[in-house]
Amino acid sequence: MKHFIERRDFLKLGITGAFGMAVTASDLLWRVEQAKADENPPNLPESLNPDTALQKLMEGNQRFVDHHPQYPDQSALRLKEVAQAQHPFATILSCADSRVPAEIVFDQGIGDIFDVRIAGNIATHEAIGSIEYAVVLLGSPLLMVMGHERCGAVTAAVKKESLPGDISTFVRAIKPALKKVKNLPGDAVENAVVANVQYQIERLQKSKLLTEQVKSGKLKIVGGRYDLDTGKVSIIT
């Protein structure tokens, strides 16, 4: 049985990691393991391995595409099960676009997915910290960065649009990805959507906490591209 710790333990450990205080990845992971051993919470579900988690996620998307959703983990019983603890089998960094709600497009329920949503699915420091929390402290074995067709944030970056206020911040965060597809044939926005997913994954791979989880076989990081017209999620390599 695999055990996890919750937010109260995260605070008790005095760890802030990406949230402020600098600690080494190995030190943080050691403290996490110690806290798990001390807490020893009963009756926790078995954790999925990364490949099984990805399979479960994609099977849910296929049900959504086929219009045969099962609406799992949405009962009153499920609500009670996760009221005091969460053990999401997947973490998804996706765009804040209202047409891309992860639980719906993957046919999952309460407590299944740790959602990190921000325009352009960009890996800001805050987003990375949230993902580290889900992966290291909640034991989420799968991380997907999911872009989508006709993304407005990516389109603005491709067209070099001048945007008011802080809207321009996510455009700046996407621009480095455009260098990789500058001279490629095909649709510029579509090329950029894929390149942006790959670039944000590269940013996430600079996290020592996430890298250690990948090396240990506890985490898989994949890219995804959501088709607004069909509802299909394709894996980006």
PDB file of C-alpha atoms in Angstrom:
ATOM      1  CA  MET A   1       0.000   0.000   0.000  1.00  0.00           C
ATOM      2  CA  LYS A   2       1.412   3.372  -1.015  1.00  0.00           C
ATOM      3  CA  HIS A   3       0.886   6.278   1.366  1.00  0.00           C
ATOM      4  CA  PHE A   4       0.629   9.958   0.710  1.00  0.00           C
ATOM      5  CA  ILE A   5       0.619  13.147   2.793  1.00  0.00           C
ATOM      6  CA  GLU A   6      -1.662  16.099   2.525  1.00  0.00           C
ATOM      7  CA  ARG A   7      -1.328  19.874   2.649  1.00  0.00           C
ATOM      8  CA  ARG A   8      -1.208  19.944   6.456  1.00  0.00           C
ATOM      9  CA  ASP A   9       1.889  17.730   6.325  1.00  0.00           C
ATOM     10  CA  PHE A  10       3.409  19.915   3.640  1.00  0.00           C
ATOM     11  CA  LEU A  11       3.105  22.909   5.960  1.00  0.00           C
ATOM     12  CA  LYS A  12       4.225  20.907   8.988  1.00  0.00           C
ATOM     13  CA  LEU A  13       7.431  19.960   7.245  1.00  0.00           C
ATOM     14  CA  GLY A  14       8.285  23.627   6.879  1.00  0.00           C
ATOM     15  CA  ILE A  15       8.890  23.164   3.169  1.00  0.00           C
ATOM     16  CA  THR A  16       8.148  25.813   0.642  1.00  0.00           C
ATOM     17  CA  GLY A  17      10.284  24.660  -2.303  1.00  0.00           C
ATOM     18  CA  ALA A  18       8.944  26.460  -5.348  1.00  0.00           C
ATOM     19  CA  PHE A  19       6.835  28.619  -3.057  1.00  0.00           C
ATOM     20  CA  GLY A  20       9.807  30.405  -1.527  1.00  0.00           C
ATOM     21  CA  MET A  21      12.360  28.622   0.677  1.00  0.00           C
ATOM     22  CA  ALA A  22      15.161  26.866  -1.137  1.00  0.00           C
ATOM     23  CA  VAL A  23      15.669  23.193  -0.292  1.00  0.00           C
ATOM     24  CA  THR A  24      17.395  20.411  -2.182  1.00  0.00           C
ATOM     25  CA  ALA A  25      15.259  17.897  -4.029  1.00  0.00           C
ATOM     26  CA  SER A  26      16.769  14.974  -2.139  1.00  0.00           C
ATOM     27  CA  ASP A  27      16.195  16.688   1.226  1.00  0.00           C
ATOM     28  CA  LEU A  28      12.562  17.386   0.394  1.00  0.00           C
ATOM     29  CA  LEU A  29      11.932  13.837  -0.781  1.00  0.00           C
ATOM     30  CA  TRP A  30      13.613  12.424   2.334  1.00  0.00           C
ATOM     31  CA  ARG A  31      11.383  14.515   4.569  1.00  0.00           C
ATOM     32  CA  VAL A  32       8.332  13.461   2.594  1.00  0.00           C
ATOM     33  CA  GLU A  33       9.197   9.783   3.072  1.00  0.00           C
ATOM     34  CA  GLN A  34       9.711  10.343   6.793  1.00  0.00           C
ATOM     35  CA  ALA A  35       6.336  12.041   7.080  1.00  0.00           C
ATOM     36  CA  LYS A  36       4.671   9.192   5.229  1.00  0.00           C
ATOM     37  CA  ALA A  37       6.153   6.689   7.613  1.00  0.00           C
ATOM     38  CA  ASP A  38       5.058   8.706  10.646  1.00  0.00           C
ATOM     39  CA  GLU A  39       1.526   9.267   9.435  1.00  0.00           C
ATOM     40  CA  ASN A  40       0.849   5.756   8.087  1.00  0.00           C
ATOM     41  CA  PRO A  41      -2.754   6.606   7.078  1.00  0.00           C
ATOM     42  CA  PRO A  42      -5.027   3.559   6.675  1.00  0.00           C
ATOM     43  CA  ASN A  43      -7.205   2.469   3.790  1.00  0.00           C
ATOM     44  CA  LEU A  44      -5.613   4.512   1.040  1.00  0.00           C
ATOM     45  CA  PRO A  45      -6.099   3.363  -2.561  1.00  0.00           C
ATOM     46  CA  GLU A  46      -3.311   1.634  -4.437  1.00  0.00           C
ATOM     47  CA  SER A  47      -1.466   4.108  -6.643  1.00  0.00           C
ATOM     48  CA  LEU A  48      -1.465   3.513 -10.386  1.00  0.00           C
ATOM     49  CA  ASN A  49       1.863   3.277 -12.142  1.00  0.00           C
ATOM     50  CA  PRO A  50       2.517   5.999 -14.749  1.00  0.00           C
ATOM     51  CA  ASP A  51       1.676   3.869 -17.782  1.00  0.00           C
ATOM     52  CA  THR A  52      -1.559   2.594 -16.275  1.00  0.00           C
ATOM     53  CA  ALA A  53      -2.499   6.134 -15.296  1.00  0.00           C
ATOM     54  CA  LEU A  54      -1.980   7.324 -18.872  1.00  0.00           C
ATOM     55  CA  GLN A  55      -4.040   4.436 -20.188  1.00  0.00           C
ATOM     56  CA  LYS A  56      -6.859   5.277 -17.782  1.00  0.00           C
ATOM     57  CA  LEU A  57      -6.764   8.912 -18.844  1.00  0.00           C
ATOM     58  CA  MET A  58      -6.860   8.149 -22.562  1.00  0.00           C
ATOM     59  CA  GLU A  59      -9.596   5.543 -22.194  1.00  0.00           C
ATOM     60  CA  GLY A  60     -11.689   8.223 -20.541  1.00  0.00           C
ATOM     61  CA  ASN A  61     -11.061  10.578 -23.439  1.00  0.00           C
ATOM     62  CA  GLN A  62     -12.116   7.896 -25.892  1.00  0.00           C
ATOM     63  CA  ARG A  63     -15.404   7.485 -24.006  1.00  0.00           C
ATOM     64  CA  PHE A  64     -15.908  11.238 -24.260  1.00  0.00           C
ATOM     65  CA  VAL A  65     -15.193  11.222 -27.992  1.00  0.00           C
ATOM     66  CA  ASP A  66     -17.564   8.276 -28.499  1.00  0.00           C
ATOM     67  CA  HIS A  67     -20.283  10.028 -26.458  1.00  0.00           C
ATOM     68  CA  HIS A  68     -20.386   7.139 -23.984  1.00  0.00           C
ATOM     69  CA  PRO A  69     -19.214   8.750 -20.738  1.00  0.00           C
ATOM     70  CA  GLN A  70     -19.363   6.786 -17.503  1.00  0.00           C
ATOM     71  CA  TYR A  71     -19.175   9.829 -15.212  1.00  0.00           C
ATOM     72  CA  PRO A  72     -16.988   7.954 -12.685  1.00  0.00           C
ATOM     73  CA  ASP A  73     -16.247   9.161  -9.169  1.00  0.00           C
ATOM     74  CA  GLN A  74     -19.076  11.692  -9.103  1.00  0.00           C
ATOM     75  CA  SER A  75     -21.347  10.071  -6.501  1.00  0.00           C
ATOM     76  CA  ALA A  76     -22.139  11.192  -2.966  1.00  0.00           C
ATOM     77  CA  LEU A  77     -19.990   8.310  -1.735  1.00  0.00           C
ATOM     78  CA  ARG A  78     -17.031   9.567  -3.764  1.00  0.00           C
ATOM     79  CA  LEU A  79     -17.513  13.028  -2.305  1.00  0.00           C
ATOM     80  CA  LYS A  80     -17.140  11.562   1.177  1.00  0.00           C
ATOM     81  CA  GLU A  81     -14.170   9.411   0.168  1.00  0.00           C
ATOM     82  CA  VAL A  82     -12.065  12.376  -0.891  1.00  0.00           C
ATOM     83  CA  ALA A  83     -13.336  14.934   1.618  1.00  0.00           C
ATOM     84  CA  GLN A  84     -10.324  14.496   3.886  1.00  0.00           C
ATOM     85  CA  ALA A  85      -7.638  13.353   1.443  1.00  0.00           C
ATOM     86  CA  GLN A  86      -6.858  13.484  -2.269  1.00  0.00           C
ATOM     87  CA  HIS A  87      -4.860  11.060  -4.401  1.00  0.00           C
ATOM     88  CA  PRO A  88      -5.189  12.248  -8.025  1.00  0.00           C
ATOM     89  CA  PHE A  89      -3.910   9.716 -10.544  1.00  0.00           C
ATOM     90  CA  ALA A  90      -3.086  12.464 -13.036  1.00  0.00           C
ATOM     91  CA  THR A  91      -1.906  16.069 -12.986  1.00  0.00           C
ATOM     92  CA  ILE A  92      -2.749  18.191 -16.009  1.00  0.00           C
ATOM     93  CA  LEU A  93      -1.309  21.572 -16.920  1.00  0.00           C
ATOM     94  CA  SER A  94      -3.824  22.883 -19.427  1.00  0.00           C
ATOM     95  CA  CYS A  95      -5.132  26.093 -20.896  1.00  0.00           C
ATOM     96  CA  ALA A  96      -7.746  28.049 -18.966  1.00  0.00           C
ATOM     97  CA  ASP A  97      -9.954  27.982 -22.075  1.00  0.00           C
ATOM     98  CA  SER A  98     -13.561  27.281 -21.067  1.00  0.00           C
ATOM     99  CA  ARG A  99     -13.851  24.623 -23.777  1.00  0.00           C
ATOM    100  CA  VAL A 100     -11.152  22.391 -22.311  1.00  0.00           C
ATOM    101  CA  PRO A 101     -12.341  21.151 -18.874  1.00  0.00           C
ATOM    102  CA  ALA A 102     -10.105  18.197 -18.032  1.00  0.00           C
ATOM    103  CA  GLU A 103     -12.548  16.146 -15.941  1.00  0.00           C
ATOM    104  CA  ILE A 104     -15.119  16.268 -18.737  1.00  0.00           C
ATOM    105  CA  VAL A 105     -12.893  15.612 -21.748  1.00  0.00           C
ATOM    106  CA  PHE A 106     -11.210  12.712 -19.921  1.00  0.00           C
ATOM    107  CA  ASP A 107     -14.462  11.455 -18.336  1.00  0.00           C
ATOM    108  CA  GLN A 108     -13.115  11.512 -14.785  1.00  0.00           C
ATOM    109  CA  GLY A 109     -14.516  12.640 -11.457  1.00  0.00           C
ATOM    110  CA  ILE A 110     -13.857  14.256  -8.130  1.00  0.00           C
ATOM    111  CA  GLY A 111     -10.328  13.740  -6.858  1.00  0.00           C
ATOM    112  CA  ASP A 112      -9.074  12.057 -10.046  1.00  0.00           C
ATOM    113  CA  ILE A 113      -7.234  14.952 -11.699  1.00  0.00           C
ATOM    114  CA  PHE A 114      -5.113  17.683 -10.164  1.00  0.00           C
ATOM    115  CA  ASP A 115      -5.895  20.610 -12.462  1.00  0.00           C
ATOM    116  CA  VAL A 116      -3.456  23.431 -13.086  1.00  0.00           C
ATOM    117  CA  ARG A 117      -5.077  25.766 -15.606  1.00  0.00           C
ATOM    118  CA  ILE A 118      -3.589  28.933 -17.047  1.00  0.00           C
ATOM    119  CA  ALA A 119      -3.916  30.660 -20.411  1.00  0.00           C
ATOM    120  CA  GLY A 120      -1.521  29.093 -22.892  1.00  0.00           C
ATOM    121  CA  ASN A 121      -0.794  26.151 -20.532  1.00  0.00           C
ATOM    122  CA  ILE A 122       2.438  27.876 -19.537  1.00  0.00           C
ATOM    123  CA  ALA A 123       4.742  26.613 -16.816  1.00  0.00           C
ATOM    124  CA  THR A 124       5.030  29.647 -14.559  1.00  0.00           C
ATOM    125  CA  HIS A 125       6.820  29.346 -11.225  1.00  0.00           C
ATOM    126  CA  GLU A 126       3.453  29.122  -9.496  1.00  0.00           C
ATOM    127  CA  ALA A 127       2.268  26.437 -11.886  1.00  0.00           C
ATOM    128  CA  ILE A 128       5.463  24.435 -11.401  1.00  0.00           C
ATOM    129  CA  GLY A 129       5.109  24.702  -7.631  1.00  0.00           C
ATOM    130  CA  SER A 130       1.534  23.447  -7.833  1.00  0.00           C
ATOM    131  CA  ILE A 131       2.628  20.518  -9.995  1.00  0.00           C
ATOM    132  CA  GLU A 132       5.488  19.655  -7.631  1.00  0.00           C
ATOM    133  CA  TYR A 133       2.959  19.585  -4.799  1.00  0.00           C
ATOM    134  CA  ALA A 134       0.709  17.186  -6.709  1.00  0.00           C
ATOM    135  CA  VAL A 135       3.530  14.892  -7.795  1.00  0.00           C
ATOM    136  CA  VAL A 136       5.755  14.809  -4.716  1.00  0.00           C
ATOM    137  CA  LEU A 137       3.268  15.186  -1.886  1.00  0.00           C
ATOM    138  CA  LEU A 138       0.117  13.681  -3.378  1.00  0.00           C
ATOM    139  CA  GLY A 139       1.868  10.973  -5.361  1.00  0.00           C
ATOM    140  CA  SER A 140       0.361  11.760  -8.760  1.00  0.00           C
ATOM    141  CA  PRO A 141       2.150   9.403 -11.215  1.00  0.00           C
ATOM    142  CA  LEU A 142       1.248  11.153 -14.465  1.00  0.00           C
ATOM    143  CA  LEU A 143       1.785  14.721 -15.658  1.00  0.00           C
ATOM    144  CA  MET A 144       0.326  15.909 -18.932  1.00  0.00           C
ATOM    145  CA  VAL A 145       0.881  19.316 -20.483  1.00  0.00           C
ATOM    146  CA  MET A 146      -2.131  19.798 -22.740  1.00  0.00           C
ATOM    147  CA  GLY A 147      -2.430  22.443 -25.427  1.00  0.00           C
ATOM    148  CA  HIS A 148      -5.407  22.775 -27.717  1.00  0.00           C
ATOM    149  CA  GLU A 149      -6.428  23.604 -31.243  1.00  0.00           C
ATOM    150  CA  ARG A 150      -6.792  27.306 -32.084  1.00  0.00           C
ATOM    151  CA  CYS A 151      -5.454  28.426 -28.710  1.00  0.00           C
ATOM    152  CA  GLY A 152      -6.036  32.160 -28.315  1.00  0.00           C
ATOM    153  CA  ALA A 153      -2.890  32.704 -26.280  1.00  0.00           C
ATOM    154  CA  VAL A 154      -0.730  30.944 -28.855  1.00  0.00           C
ATOM    155  CA  THR A 155      -2.466  32.773 -31.690  1.00  0.00           C
ATOM    156  CA  ALA A 156      -1.714  36.114 -30.031  1.00  0.00           C
ATOM    157  CA  ALA A 157       1.954  35.143 -29.701  1.00  0.00           C
ATOM    158  CA  VAL A 158       2.166  34.078 -33.357  1.00  0.00           C
ATOM    159  CA  LYS A 159       0.503  37.259 -34.569  1.00  0.00           C
ATOM    160  CA  LYS A 160       2.580  39.400 -32.205  1.00  0.00           C
ATOM    161  CA  GLU A 161      -0.543  41.132 -30.999  1.00  0.00           C
ATOM    162  CA  SER A 162      -0.327  44.033 -28.581  1.00  0.00           C
ATOM    163  CA  LEU A 163      -2.472  43.172 -25.570  1.00  0.00           C
ATOM    164  CA  PRO A 164      -3.527  45.323 -22.587  1.00  0.00           C
ATOM    165  CA  GLY A 165      -2.700  44.805 -18.951  1.00  0.00           C
ATOM    166  CA  ASP A 166      -1.244  41.528 -17.767  1.00  0.00           C
ATOM    167  CA  ILE A 167      -2.737  39.635 -20.695  1.00  0.00           C
ATOM    168  CA  SER A 168       0.575  40.163 -22.458  1.00  0.00           C
ATOM    169  CA  THR A 169       2.465  38.143 -19.823  1.00  0.00           C
ATOM    170  CA  PHE A 170       1.407  34.745 -21.116  1.00  0.00           C
ATOM    171  CA  VAL A 171       2.202  35.813 -24.675  1.00  0.00           C
ATOM    172  CA  ARG A 172       5.776  36.543 -23.593  1.00  0.00           C
ATOM    173  CA  ALA A 173       5.931  33.120 -21.944  1.00  0.00           C
ATOM    174  CA  ILE A 174       4.992  31.420 -25.234  1.00  0.00           C
ATOM    175  CA  LYS A 175       7.296  33.348 -27.580  1.00  0.00           C
ATOM    176  CA  PRO A 176      10.432  31.235 -26.937  1.00  0.00           C
ATOM    177  CA  ALA A 177       8.566  28.203 -28.304  1.00  0.00           C
ATOM    178  CA  LEU A 178       7.987  29.951 -31.629  1.00  0.00           C
ATOM    179  CA  LYS A 179      11.670  29.901 -32.532  1.00  0.00           C
ATOM    180  CA  LYS A 180      11.519  26.146 -33.098  1.00  0.00           C
ATOM    181  CA  VAL A 181       8.781  26.375 -35.725  1.00  0.00           C
ATOM    182  CA  LYS A 182       9.601  29.709 -37.328  1.00  0.00           C
ATOM    183  CA  ASN A 183      10.334  28.329 -40.789  1.00  0.00           C
ATOM    184  CA  LEU A 184       8.240  25.173 -40.741  1.00  0.00           C
ATOM    185  CA  PRO A 185       5.576  24.623 -43.428  1.00  0.00           C
ATOM    186  CA  GLY A 186       1.942  24.300 -42.507  1.00  0.00           C
ATOM    187  CA  ASP A 187      -0.353  26.258 -40.215  1.00  0.00           C
ATOM    188  CA  ALA A 188       1.717  28.586 -38.044  1.00  0.00           C
ATOM    189  CA  VAL A 189      -0.673  28.511 -35.080  1.00  0.00           C
ATOM    190  CA  GLU A 190      -1.024  24.723 -35.120  1.00  0.00           C
ATOM    191  CA  ASN A 191       2.742  24.324 -35.290  1.00  0.00           C
ATOM    192  CA  ALA A 192       3.106  26.740 -32.410  1.00  0.00           C
ATOM    193  CA  VAL A 193       0.513  24.921 -30.262  1.00  0.00           C
ATOM    194  CA  VAL A 194       2.580  21.733 -30.462  1.00  0.00           C
ATOM    195  CA  ALA A 195       5.883  23.569 -30.000  1.00  0.00           C
ATOM    196  CA  ASN A 196       4.515  25.375 -26.956  1.00  0.00           C
ATOM    197  CA  VAL A 197       3.539  22.101 -25.289  1.00  0.00           C
ATOM    198  CA  GLN A 198       7.044  20.763 -25.901  1.00  0.00           C
ATOM    199  CA  TYR A 199       8.647  23.970 -24.628  1.00  0.00           C
ATOM    200  CA  GLN A 200       6.602  24.005 -21.422  1.00  0.00           C
ATOM    201  CA  ILE A 201       7.572  20.378 -20.800  1.00  0.00           C
ATOM    202  CA  GLU A 202      11.214  21.405 -21.165  1.00  0.00           C
ATOM    203  CA  ARG A 203      10.653  24.033 -18.487  1.00  0.00           C
ATOM    204  CA  LEU A 204       9.078  21.462 -16.191  1.00  0.00           C
ATOM    205  CA  GLN A 205      11.994  19.098 -16.722  1.00  0.00           C
ATOM    206  CA  LYS A 206      14.255  21.686 -15.108  1.00  0.00           C
ATOM    207  CA  SER A 207      12.508  21.013 -11.801  1.00  0.00           C
ATOM    208  CA  LYS A 208      14.760  18.818  -9.667  1.00  0.00           C
ATOM    209  CA  LEU A 209      11.769  17.463  -7.784  1.00  0.00           C
ATOM    210  CA  LEU A 210      10.004  16.339 -10.940  1.00  0.00           C
ATOM    211  CA  THR A 211      13.203  15.012 -12.495  1.00  0.00           C
ATOM    212  CA  GLU A 212      13.898  12.806  -9.485  1.00  0.00           C
ATOM    213  CA  GLN A 213      10.389  11.365  -9.687  1.00  0.00           C
ATOM    214  CA  VAL A 214      10.850  10.619 -13.395  1.00  0.00           C
ATOM    215  CA  LYS A 215      14.228   8.959 -12.821  1.00  0.00           C
ATOM    216  CA  SER A 216      12.769   6.788 -10.068  1.00  0.00           C
ATOM    217  CA  GLY A 217       9.989   5.608 -12.373  1.00  0.00           C
ATOM    218  CA  LYS A 218       7.275   7.201 -10.257  1.00  0.00           C
ATOM    219  CA  LEU A 219       6.326   9.844 -12.818  1.00  0.00           C
ATOM    220  CA  LYS A 220       5.720  10.051 -16.543  1.00  0.00           C
ATOM    221  CA  ILE A 221       5.533  13.433 -18.310  1.00  0.00           C
ATOM    222  CA  VAL A 222       3.679  13.591 -21.612  1.00  0.00           C
ATOM    223  CA  GLY A 223       2.331  16.230 -23.957  1.00  0.00           C
ATOM    224  CA  GLY A 224      -1.213  16.343 -25.262  1.00  0.00           C
ATOM    225  CA  ARG A 225      -3.102  18.258 -27.912  1.00  0.00           C
ATOM    226  CA  TYR A 226      -6.884  18.666 -27.589  1.00  0.00           C
ATOM    227  CA  ASP A 227      -8.963  18.949 -30.763  1.00  0.00           C
ATOM    228  CA  LEU A 228     -11.813  21.416 -30.236  1.00  0.00           C
ATOM    229  CA  ASP A 229     -13.787  19.970 -33.141  1.00  0.00           C
ATOM    230  CA  THR A 230     -13.703  16.300 -32.188  1.00  0.00           C
ATOM    231  CA  GLY A 231     -12.861  16.273 -28.475  1.00  0.00           C
ATOM    232  CA  LYS A 232      -9.926  13.959 -29.148  1.00  0.00           C
ATOM    233  CA  VAL A 233      -6.687  14.252 -27.196  1.00  0.00           C
ATOM    234  CA  SER A 234      -3.559  13.205 -29.099  1.00  0.00           C
ATOM    235  CA  ILE A 235      -0.245  12.468 -27.450  1.00  0.00           C
ATOM    236  CA  ILE A 236       2.591  14.799 -28.417  1.00  0.00           C
ATOM    237  CA  THR A 237       6.074  13.358 -28.333  1.00  0.00           C
TER     238      THR A 237
END
